Amino acid sequence: MSNRTFTMIKPDATSKGYTGAILDQIIKAGFSIKALKWTKLTTVQAGLFYDVHRERGFFGELVEFMSSGPIVAAILEKENAVEDFRTLIGATNPANAAEGTIRKKFAASIGENAVHGSDSDENATIEGDFFFSKLERF
Ligand code: CMP
């Protein structure tokens, strides 16, 4: 069990002005921010980040969407971070997300689902390293 996870606030949420409210909910849930970046992915960068999904039917749509506008990337710390963060954000499809979760409140569809959360300790490390150098985290 690791105490860190990685998240992105996705282009649907940044464009609708939800960034502050989502960060507020994350912090109030007990996560502390160890790295934070407002940036925009190219299609190549989005494809590399989601490489594991390259063969899936939705890959093109996912890459197009994730490079369509700014995102906020962050490394978060809390005990049991990966699992607790996935509980906080809710199911991938907001239609199935529990009441009060970030995706239930801020997401519109399975493709445009407001936030990403790492699915394992190993991927949390890989994804954090994708965005942040040692100088940009503590
Ligand atoms: P995320 O947690 O960022 O990880 C992979 C993403 O792929 C997922 O959130 C969804 O946004 C997206 N995704 C998963 N399934 C589908 C689908 N059926 N159609 C479109 N996008 C999807």
Coordinates of N, CA and C and ligand atoms in Angstrom, one line a residue, residues 10 50 53 58 61-62 92 103 110-111 113 116, ligand 1:
K10 N -9.6 16.8 -16.0 CA -9.6 16.7 -17.5 C -10.2 18.0 -18.1
Y50 N -1.9 7.3 -22.2 CA -2.9 6.3 -22.2 C -2.6 5.1 -23.1
H53 N -4.3 1.7 -23.4 CA -5.6 1.6 -24.0 C -5.6 1.7 -25.5
F58 N -12.1 3.1 -28.0 CA -12.3 4.5 -27.7 C -11.0 5.3 -27.6
E61 N -10.8 8.6 -29.6 CA -11.7 9.6 -29.0 C -11.0 10.1 -27.7
L62 N -10.4 9.2 -26.9 CA -9.8 9.6 -25.6 C -8.6 10.5 -25.8
T92 N -16.0 5.1 -13.2 CA -15.5 5.7 -14.4 C -16.7 6.3 -15.2
R103 N -17.0 12.6 -9.8 CA -17.6 12.3 -11.1 C -19.1 12.5 -11.1
I110 N -18.9 8.9 -19.8 CA -17.7 8.0 -19.5 C -16.5 8.5 -20.2
G111 N -16.6 9.2 -21.3 CA -15.5 9.7 -22.0 C -15.0 11.0 -21.4
N113 N -15.1 12.4 -18.2 CA -15.5 12.1 -16.8 C -14.7 12.9 -15.8
H116 N -9.1 11.9 -13.7 CA -8.4 10.6 -13.8 C -7.9 10.3 -12.4
Ligands
CMP1 P1 -9.5 7.3 -16.9 O1 -9.7 6.9 -15.5 O2 -8.8 8.5 -17.2 O3 -8.8 6.1 -17.7 C1 -9.1 5.7 -19.0 C2 -10.1 6.5 -19.6 O4 -10.7 6.0 -20.8 C3 -11.3 6.6 -18.7 O5 -11.0 7.4 -17.6 C4 -12.4 7.1 -19.5 O6 -12.5 8.5 -19.6 C5 -12.0 6.6 -20.9 N1 -13.0 5.5 -21.3 C6 -13.1 4.3 -20.7 N2 -14.1 3.7 -21.4 C7 -14.5 4.5 -22.4 C8 -15.5 4.4 -23.4 N3 -16.3 3.2 -23.5 N4 -15.7 5.4 -24.2 C9 -14.9 6.5 -24.1 N5 -14.0 6.7 -23.2 C10 -13.8 5.7 -22.3

